[in-house]
Short mmCIF file of C-alpha atoms in Angstrom, two decimals:
data_model
loop_
_atom_site.label_atom_id
_atom_site.label_comp_id
_atom_site.label_asym_id
_atom_site.label_seq_id
_atom_site.Cartn_x
_atom_site.Cartn_y
_atom_site.Cartn_z
CA MET A 134 36.77 48.74 51.03
CA LEU A 135 34.79 45.64 51.94
CA LEU A 136 31.70 47.07 50.27
CA LYS A 137 33.67 47.82 47.12
CA SER A 138 35.02 44.24 46.99
CA CYS A 139 31.54 42.83 47.38
CA CYS A 140 30.25 44.99 44.54
CA VAL A 141 33.09 43.90 42.27
CA TYR A 142 32.50 40.25 43.18
CA SER A 143 28.75 40.53 42.61
CA LEU A 144 29.29 42.28 39.27
CA GLY A 145 31.69 39.53 38.20
CA VAL A 146 29.25 36.77 39.10
CA PHE A 147 26.43 38.60 37.34
CA SER A 148 28.58 39.03 34.22
CA ILE A 149 29.44 35.32 34.19
CA LEU A 150 25.76 34.43 34.53
CA LEU A 151 24.90 36.76 31.67
CA LEU A 152 27.64 35.19 29.57
CA ILE A 153 26.35 31.67 30.33
CA LEU A 154 22.80 32.78 29.54
CA GLY A 155 23.92 34.37 26.28
CA ILE A 156 25.83 31.28 25.21
CA SER A 157 22.83 29.11 26.07
CA LEU A 158 20.51 31.29 24.01
CA VAL A 159 22.91 31.23 21.08
CA LEU A 160 23.29 27.45 21.27
CA SER A 161 19.54 26.92 21.64
CA THR A 162 18.73 29.02 18.57
CA VAL A 163 21.76 29.05 16.34
CA PHE A 164 23.11 25.53 16.88
CA PRO A 165 19.88 23.69 15.93
CA HIS A 166 19.63 25.82 12.79
CA PHE A 167 23.25 25.03 12.02
CA ILE A 168 22.60 21.30 12.43
CA GLN A 169 19.50 21.52 10.26
CA ALA A 170 21.45 23.37 7.57
CA VAL A 171 24.11 20.64 7.59
CA VAL A 172 21.49 17.88 7.41
CA LYS A 173 19.67 19.59 4.54
CA LYS A 174 22.94 19.86 2.63
CA GLU A 175 24.21 16.35 3.30
CA VAL A 176 21.00 14.35 2.83
CA VAL A 177 21.30 14.03 -0.94
CA LEU A 178 21.16 10.95 -3.15
CA LYS A 179 24.73 10.64 -4.35
CA ASN A 180 27.36 7.93 -4.16
CA GLY A 181 29.23 7.67 -0.90
CA THR A 182 26.61 9.21 1.39
CA ASP A 183 24.72 7.45 4.17
CA ALA A 184 21.47 8.78 2.71
CA PHE A 185 22.18 7.10 -0.63
CA GLU A 186 23.00 3.75 1.01
CA ALA A 187 19.83 3.87 3.12
CA TRP A 188 17.78 4.71 0.01
CA ARG A 189 19.42 2.03 -2.16
CA ASP A 190 18.93 -0.72 0.44
CA PRO A 191 16.47 0.43 3.14
CA PRO A 192 17.57 -0.87 6.56
CA ALA A 193 14.12 -0.45 8.09
CA PRO A 194 12.08 -3.67 8.29
CA ILE A 195 8.96 -3.55 6.12
CA TYR A 196 6.21 -6.08 6.79
CA MET A 197 3.14 -7.02 4.80
CA GLN A 198 0.39 -8.74 6.74
CA PHE A 199 -2.47 -10.48 4.95
CA TYR A 200 -5.85 -11.36 6.44
CA PHE A 201 -8.26 -13.60 4.57
CA PHE A 202 -11.99 -14.00 4.98
CA ASN A 203 -13.06 -17.62 4.78
CA VAL A 204 -16.60 -18.06 3.42
CA THR A 205 -18.39 -20.42 5.83
CA ASN A 206 -21.78 -20.70 4.09
CA PRO A 207 -21.15 -21.15 0.34
CA LEU A 208 -24.28 -23.20 -0.32
CA GLU A 209 -26.48 -20.68 1.47
CA VAL A 210 -24.90 -17.84 -0.54
CA LEU A 211 -25.81 -19.67 -3.75
CA ASP A 212 -29.38 -19.71 -2.47
CA GLY A 213 -29.32 -15.93 -2.08
CA GLU A 214 -28.27 -15.51 1.55
CA ARG A 215 -25.69 -12.99 2.75
CA PRO A 216 -22.12 -14.35 2.98
CA ALA A 217 -20.87 -15.28 6.45
CA VAL A 218 -17.11 -14.93 6.64
CA LEU A 219 -14.46 -15.75 9.22
CA GLU A 220 -11.31 -13.67 9.39
CA ILE A 221 -8.11 -15.72 9.26
CA GLY A 222 -4.66 -14.21 9.71
CA PRO A 223 -2.28 -12.57 9.84
CA TYR A 224 0.12 -14.14 7.37
CA THR A 225 3.22 -12.00 7.62
CA TYR A 226 5.91 -11.39 5.03
CA ARG A 227 9.12 -9.41 5.38
CA GLU A 228 9.53 -7.20 2.35
CA TYR A 229 12.96 -6.48 0.90
CA ARG A 230 13.04 -3.68 -1.65
CA PRO A 231 16.56 -2.72 -2.81
CA MET A 232 17.05 -0.25 -5.65
CA GLU A 233 18.71 -1.78 -8.69
CA GLU A 234 19.95 -0.56 -12.09
CA VAL A 235 20.72 2.82 -10.50
CA ASN A 236 21.54 5.52 -13.04
CA PHE A 237 22.15 9.21 -12.22
CA GLN A 238 20.75 11.76 -14.64
CA ASP A 239 20.66 15.52 -15.27
CA ASN A 240 23.95 16.36 -13.54
CA GLY A 241 23.03 14.42 -10.41
CA THR A 242 19.65 16.08 -9.85
CA LYS A 243 17.73 12.91 -10.74
CA VAL A 244 18.35 9.19 -10.38
CA ALA A 245 16.60 6.32 -12.17
CA ALA A 246 16.20 2.85 -10.66
CA VAL A 247 13.95 -0.20 -10.48
CA ASN A 248 12.62 -1.23 -7.09
CA THR A 249 12.79 -5.03 -6.88
CA LYS A 250 10.56 -6.39 -4.11
CA THR A 251 10.97 -9.80 -2.50
CA TYR A 252 8.61 -11.23 0.11
CA ILE A 253 9.86 -13.74 2.68
CA PHE A 254 7.29 -15.57 4.81
CA GLN A 255 7.67 -15.05 8.58
CA PRO A 256 6.23 -18.13 10.35
CA ASN A 257 6.84 -16.73 13.86
CA MET A 258 4.71 -13.67 13.05
CA SER A 259 1.92 -15.57 11.29
CA ARG A 260 -1.22 -17.38 12.34
CA GLY A 261 -0.22 -20.53 10.49
CA PRO A 262 1.71 -21.82 7.46
CA GLU A 263 1.19 -20.77 3.86
CA SER A 264 -0.47 -24.16 3.34
CA ASP A 265 -3.56 -23.10 5.35
CA LEU A 266 -6.71 -23.52 3.25
CA ILE A 267 -9.08 -20.64 2.49
CA ARG A 268 -12.51 -20.95 0.89
CA THR A 269 -13.21 -17.90 -1.22
CA VAL A 270 -14.82 -16.82 -4.45
CA ASN A 271 -13.44 -18.32 -7.66
CA VAL A 272 -12.00 -15.06 -8.96
CA PRO A 273 -10.77 -16.39 -12.34
CA ALA A 274 -14.21 -17.85 -13.09
CA MET A 275 -16.02 -14.67 -12.11
CA THR A 276 -13.60 -12.49 -14.07
CA VAL A 277 -13.87 -14.68 -17.17
CA MET A 278 -17.67 -14.61 -17.04
CA GLU A 279 -17.63 -10.83 -16.71
CA ARG A 280 -15.15 -10.39 -19.55
CA PHE A 281 -16.96 -12.63 -22.02
CA LYS A 282 -20.57 -12.04 -20.97
CA ASP A 283 -21.36 -10.30 -24.29
CA ASN A 284 -19.91 -13.15 -26.36
CA THR A 285 -22.82 -15.59 -26.41
CA ILE A 286 -20.95 -18.51 -27.99
CA LEU A 287 -17.95 -18.27 -25.70
CA ALA A 288 -20.13 -17.62 -22.64
CA ASN A 289 -22.11 -20.83 -23.35
CA LEU A 290 -18.89 -22.78 -23.80
CA ILE A 291 -17.59 -21.45 -20.48
CA SER A 292 -20.83 -22.36 -18.72
CA ALA A 293 -20.78 -25.87 -20.20
CA TYR A 294 -17.13 -26.39 -19.25
CA MET A 295 -17.75 -25.26 -15.68
CA ARG A 296 -20.65 -27.70 -15.34
CA SER A 297 -18.66 -30.61 -16.75
CA SER A 298 -15.49 -29.91 -14.77
CA GLY A 299 -17.21 -29.20 -11.47
CA GLU A 300 -15.93 -25.62 -11.34
CA GLY A 301 -18.14 -23.49 -9.13
CA LEU A 302 -18.38 -19.94 -7.83
CA PHE A 303 -16.27 -20.83 -4.79
CA THR A 304 -12.87 -22.44 -4.56
CA THR A 305 -10.62 -23.65 -1.75
CA ARG A 306 -6.95 -22.75 -2.08
CA THR A 307 -3.91 -22.39 0.13
CA VAL A 308 -2.74 -18.98 1.31
CA GLY A 309 0.35 -19.35 -0.85
CA GLU A 310 -1.70 -20.14 -3.95
CA LEU A 311 -4.09 -17.24 -3.44
CA LEU A 312 -1.22 -14.78 -3.00
CA TRP A 313 1.46 -15.94 -5.40
CA GLY A 314 -0.49 -17.90 -8.00
CA TYR A 315 -1.86 -21.27 -9.08
CA GLU A 316 -2.72 -22.82 -12.43
CA ASP A 317 -6.43 -22.41 -13.05
CA VAL A 318 -8.15 -25.11 -15.13
CA LEU A 319 -10.69 -22.71 -16.66
CA LEU A 320 -8.04 -20.23 -17.75
CA LYS A 321 -5.96 -23.09 -19.11
CA ALA A 322 -8.89 -24.30 -21.20
CA LEU A 323 -9.56 -20.78 -22.49
CA LYS A 324 -6.02 -20.46 -23.79
CA VAL A 325 -7.12 -22.62 -26.71
CA PHE A 326 -9.36 -19.73 -27.85
CA ARG A 327 -7.39 -16.85 -26.35
CA PRO A 328 -3.65 -17.68 -26.36
CA GLU A 329 -2.84 -14.30 -24.81
CA LEU A 330 -4.56 -15.29 -21.57
CA ASP A 331 -2.35 -16.29 -18.63
CA ASP A 332 -3.52 -19.54 -17.05
CA VAL A 333 -2.06 -18.66 -13.64
CA PHE A 334 -3.95 -16.49 -11.14
CA GLY A 335 -2.84 -14.98 -7.84
CA LEU A 336 -3.53 -11.73 -6.02
CA PHE A 337 0.20 -10.94 -6.08
CA TYR A 338 1.11 -13.12 -9.04
CA LYS A 339 4.44 -12.04 -10.60
CA SER A 340 4.96 -9.57 -7.74
CA ASN A 341 7.54 -11.57 -5.77
CA ALA A 342 11.21 -11.10 -6.70
CA SER A 343 10.14 -8.66 -9.40
CA ASN A 344 9.77 -4.93 -9.95
CA ASP A 345 6.93 -2.70 -11.11
CA GLY A 346 8.96 -0.71 -13.64
CA GLN A 347 11.47 2.11 -13.67
CA TYR A 348 11.25 5.07 -11.30
CA VAL A 349 12.95 8.43 -11.69
CA PHE A 350 13.58 10.15 -8.34
CA SER A 351 14.75 13.63 -7.39
CA THR A 352 18.09 13.43 -5.57
CA GLY A 353 17.36 16.48 -3.41
CA ALA A 354 20.41 18.31 -4.80
CA GLN A 355 18.33 21.35 -5.73
CA SER A 356 16.04 21.32 -2.69
CA TYR A 357 16.06 19.10 0.38
CA GLU A 358 12.25 18.98 0.27
CA ASP A 359 12.46 17.10 -3.05
CA PHE A 360 14.66 14.33 -1.59
CA ALA A 361 13.61 10.91 -3.02
CA ARG A 362 10.45 12.37 -4.60
CA VAL A 363 9.11 10.31 -7.50
CA GLU A 364 9.40 12.37 -10.70
CA MET A 365 8.34 9.68 -13.18
CA TRP A 366 7.16 6.07 -13.16
CA ASN A 367 7.46 3.89 -16.24
CA GLY A 368 8.23 6.92 -18.35
CA GLU A 369 5.15 8.87 -17.24
CA SER A 370 4.80 11.78 -14.82
CA SER A 371 1.15 10.96 -14.09
CA LEU A 372 -1.28 8.03 -14.14
CA ASN A 373 -4.08 7.41 -16.64
CA TRP A 374 -6.39 5.14 -14.68
CA TRP A 375 -8.59 7.74 -13.00
CA THR A 376 -11.04 10.37 -14.21
CA SER A 377 -9.40 13.56 -12.88
CA ASP A 378 -5.94 15.10 -13.17
CA GLN A 379 -5.67 15.40 -9.40
CA CYS A 380 -6.32 11.70 -8.78
CA ASN A 381 -3.87 10.78 -11.55
CA MET A 382 -1.04 12.74 -9.96
CA ILE A 383 2.12 10.94 -8.83
CA ASN A 384 2.94 12.60 -5.52
CA GLY A 385 5.65 12.10 -2.92
CA THR A 386 8.23 9.37 -2.45
CA ASN A 387 7.85 5.60 -2.67
CA GLY A 388 7.35 5.48 1.11
CA ALA A 389 10.81 4.17 2.02
CA SER A 390 12.46 7.59 2.44
CA PHE A 391 11.35 11.15 3.05
CA HIS A 392 13.01 14.54 3.12
CA PRO A 393 14.92 15.54 6.30
CA ILE A 394 13.64 17.87 9.04
CA ILE A 395 10.05 16.62 9.10
CA SER A 396 7.61 18.58 11.25
CA LYS A 397 4.51 17.29 12.97
CA ASN A 398 2.15 19.57 11.06
CA GLU A 399 3.13 18.54 7.54
CA LEU A 400 1.72 15.81 5.33
CA LEU A 401 3.88 12.99 3.99
CA TYR A 402 2.96 12.10 0.41
CA MET A 403 3.58 8.63 -1.04
CA PHE A 404 2.94 6.91 -4.36
CA SER A 405 2.05 3.20 -4.27
CA SER A 406 1.74 1.23 -7.49
CA ASP A 407 0.18 -1.61 -5.45
CA LEU A 408 -2.67 0.73 -4.50
CA CYS A 409 -2.69 2.33 -7.95
CA ARG A 410 -2.61 5.85 -6.53
CA SER A 411 -0.87 8.46 -4.43
CA LEU A 412 -1.90 9.16 -0.85
CA TYR A 413 -0.71 11.05 2.19
CA ALA A 414 -0.21 10.42 5.89
CA GLU A 415 -0.43 12.81 8.82
CA TYR A 416 1.25 12.89 12.20
CA GLU A 417 -0.31 10.63 14.83
CA ASP A 418 2.10 10.46 17.79
CA ASP A 419 5.69 10.32 18.98
CA VAL A 420 7.29 6.88 19.12
CA THR A 421 10.62 5.33 20.01
CA VAL A 422 12.15 2.56 17.91
CA LYS A 423 15.17 0.85 19.49
CA GLY A 424 15.81 3.92 21.60
CA ILE A 425 15.60 6.37 18.68
CA PRO A 426 12.77 8.95 18.76
CA GLY A 427 10.56 9.28 15.72
CA TYR A 428 7.13 10.28 14.48
CA ARG A 429 4.34 7.90 13.52
CA PHE A 430 2.36 8.96 10.43
CA THR A 431 -0.85 7.27 9.25
CA PRO A 432 -3.32 8.07 6.42
CA PRO A 433 -6.46 9.81 7.74
CA SER A 434 -9.89 8.48 6.84
CA LYS A 435 -10.35 11.43 4.46
CA VAL A 436 -7.81 9.88 2.08
CA PHE A 437 -10.14 6.97 1.34
CA ALA A 438 -13.46 8.78 1.85
CA ASN A 439 -15.98 8.88 -0.97
CA HIS A 440 -16.69 12.00 -3.00
CA THR A 441 -19.52 13.19 -0.73
CA VAL A 442 -17.07 13.48 2.18
CA ASN A 443 -13.99 14.42 0.16
CA PRO A 444 -14.93 15.92 -3.25
CA ALA A 445 -11.31 15.61 -4.40
CA ASN A 446 -11.79 11.83 -4.54
CA ALA A 447 -14.49 12.06 -7.23
CA GLY A 448 -11.79 11.22 -9.78
CA PHE A 449 -11.46 7.74 -8.29
CA CYS A 450 -15.00 6.92 -9.46
CA VAL A 451 -14.59 4.62 -12.47
CA PRO A 452 -16.32 4.77 -14.82
CA ALA A 453 -16.92 8.48 -14.18
CA GLY A 454 -19.86 8.92 -11.83
CA ASN A 455 -19.78 5.30 -10.64
CA CYS A 456 -18.82 6.15 -7.07
CA LEU A 457 -18.49 3.67 -4.23
CA GLY A 458 -18.73 4.16 -0.48
CA SER A 459 -15.97 5.41 1.80
CA GLY A 460 -13.09 2.99 2.16
CA LEU A 461 -13.73 1.36 -1.24
CA LEU A 462 -11.66 1.77 -4.40
CA ASN A 463 -12.24 0.00 -7.70
CA VAL A 464 -8.71 -0.81 -8.92
CA SER A 465 -9.72 -3.16 -11.74
CA THR A 466 -8.37 -0.76 -14.37
CA CYS A 467 -4.82 -1.14 -13.03
CA LYS A 468 -5.09 -4.88 -12.29
CA GLN A 469 -5.29 -6.13 -15.88
CA GLY A 470 -9.07 -5.91 -15.83
CA ILE A 471 -9.46 -8.42 -12.99
CA ALA A 472 -12.51 -7.41 -10.95
CA THR A 473 -10.77 -6.05 -7.88
CA LEU A 474 -12.06 -3.77 -5.18
CA LEU A 475 -9.64 -2.39 -2.61
CA ILE A 476 -11.15 -2.09 0.85
CA VAL A 477 -9.62 0.12 3.50
CA VAL A 478 -11.45 -1.37 6.44
CA LYS A 479 -10.35 1.36 8.85
CA THR A 480 -12.87 3.70 7.22
CA CYS A 481 -15.60 1.09 7.05
CA ALA A 482 -19.06 2.55 7.57
CA GLY A 483 -21.84 0.92 9.53
CA LEU A 484 -23.83 0.20 6.38
CA LEU A 485 -20.88 -1.59 4.81
CA CYS A 486 -20.38 -3.63 7.97
CA HIS A 487 -24.03 -4.63 7.87
CA GLN A 488 -23.84 -5.67 4.23
CA MET A 489 -20.53 -7.49 4.48
CA VAL A 490 -21.15 -9.17 7.85
CA THR A 491 -17.85 -9.54 9.70
CA LEU A 492 -15.75 -7.54 7.28
CA CYS A 493 -15.27 -4.40 9.33
CA GLN A 494 -12.09 -5.21 11.21
CA GLN A 495 -9.29 -2.80 12.09
CA CYS A 496 -6.83 -2.26 9.27
CA ASP A 497 -3.55 -0.51 9.98
CA TRP A 498 -1.05 1.19 7.71
CA GLN A 499 1.67 3.22 9.32
CA VAL A 500 5.15 4.55 8.69
CA VAL A 501 7.57 5.62 11.44
CA VAL A 502 10.22 8.16 10.41
CA LEU A 503 13.32 9.64 12.01
CA HIS A 504 12.04 13.17 11.61
CA LYS A 505 15.43 14.89 11.48
CA ARG A 506 16.83 12.71 8.71
CA GLY A 507 13.62 11.68 6.96
CA VAL A 508 14.55 7.99 7.11
CA SER A 509 11.78 5.43 7.49
CA CYS A 510 12.69 3.16 10.39
CA GLN A 511 9.58 0.97 10.45
CA GLN A 512 6.67 0.25 8.15
CA TRP A 513 3.60 -1.93 8.47
CA LEU A 514 0.86 -2.59 5.97
CA ASN A 515 -2.00 -4.88 6.91
CA ILE A 516 -4.14 -6.06 4.00
CA LYS A 517 -7.53 -7.64 4.35
CA ALA A 518 -7.72 -10.08 1.45
CA GLN A 519 -11.09 -11.28 0.29
CA ASP A 520 -12.85 -12.09 -2.95
CA HIS A 521 -16.59 -12.67 -2.99
CA GLY A 522 -19.76 -11.08 -4.24
CA THR A 523 -21.98 -8.58 -2.50
CA GLU A 524 -24.88 -10.13 -4.32
CA LEU A 525 -24.30 -13.08 -6.64
CA SER A 526 -27.99 -12.86 -7.61
CA ARG A 527 -31.19 -13.63 -5.81
CA LYS A 528 -30.67 -17.33 -6.35
CA ILE A 529 -27.94 -19.16 -8.23
CA SER A 530 -27.64 -22.88 -8.79
CA PRO A 531 -24.00 -24.04 -8.59
CA TYR A 532 -24.28 -25.82 -11.95
CA HIS A 533 -26.90 -23.75 -13.65
CA GLU A 534 -26.61 -20.28 -15.10
CA TYR A 535 -23.81 -18.29 -13.51
CA SER A 536 -24.30 -14.56 -13.18
CA CYS A 537 -21.61 -12.08 -12.29
CA ASN A 538 -23.15 -8.73 -13.12
CA ASN A 539 -23.08 -7.73 -9.46
CA PHE A 540 -19.78 -9.38 -8.62
CA MET A 541 -17.14 -7.42 -6.76
CA GLY A 542 -13.85 -8.88 -5.59
CA TRP A 543 -11.20 -7.25 -3.53
CA TRP A 544 -7.95 -7.79 -1.74
#
């Protein structure tokens, strides 16, 4: 009788353990899938949802950090020596980017909006005030000389005006002026001959408290993977600046939101009008932001590699066949013709560092996402801002004959 009771007791305990194990297995497999299914269904851009509110006014802080390279030997450069530069920064700005003029289209499958961006200076996160002075290349002068170099009469007038006004190849301006704009005396004088010219120059002139045009996004109603994906920008589904269809593609979101249920082995695609192109980021590591776990994604060096390393980037050679080294991108065609070369210093090669002296500093661009909901919870973009020539010529007199055939500027 005792043996029978023990067997019954043991069988009961074993059954309970099996039941607990079964429930655990069900919860560990079924419940996560159930949660994912709910998230996929609910994370849609439509009025009244948390996802829509986070997309319309992103709660995640976005910071832009600018580093400038102060030219310390301008006279020696004019005599043909290599520029010596001193990195100064960061100058940090908090970026606010709410969606405005929101308009749902195609039965709620698409939504149009403009993305107004405002930059607020953050003194406590910056090296100094916006009034700090930077000596750099006179970009308006160099751009004007390049634009009118084939017009002999106008080129001579420009040269004469620069000599008489004391305008040289280098200028000293405040951080605020270089970023947001200042009235340039040469451009102002040229307006007499070319009224369409703007006499204000700045690397981010007209970019503060303004938008870059209308976007059309997918709401994710048809597929969660299309959540917040850019369908069109300024009425176009692709770009026209580059020399291949692949490089002209508009891929991914605007970087503020991503689709839910993000895995570590996928690529996050983003379109940036500031960079004039689409790009992607890959998983780097797990992070925690204010106690919330997330994934950090950063663009790999392959994204900005030249065509010999990444043949898909051959389309970024403009004009076609005019290819630069890894980490360099000529964005003049999308910057109103201003001679501008984007440098991603993270991919800087040894040769570039040798040519550009102290230029090869670490540059960081990262986005941290809550991988289950696809919400960006932190973004940083550090920009190395510099404008000077790789070779202004073998020897240039500051008030003689200016040459800009080899000029390259970048920010």
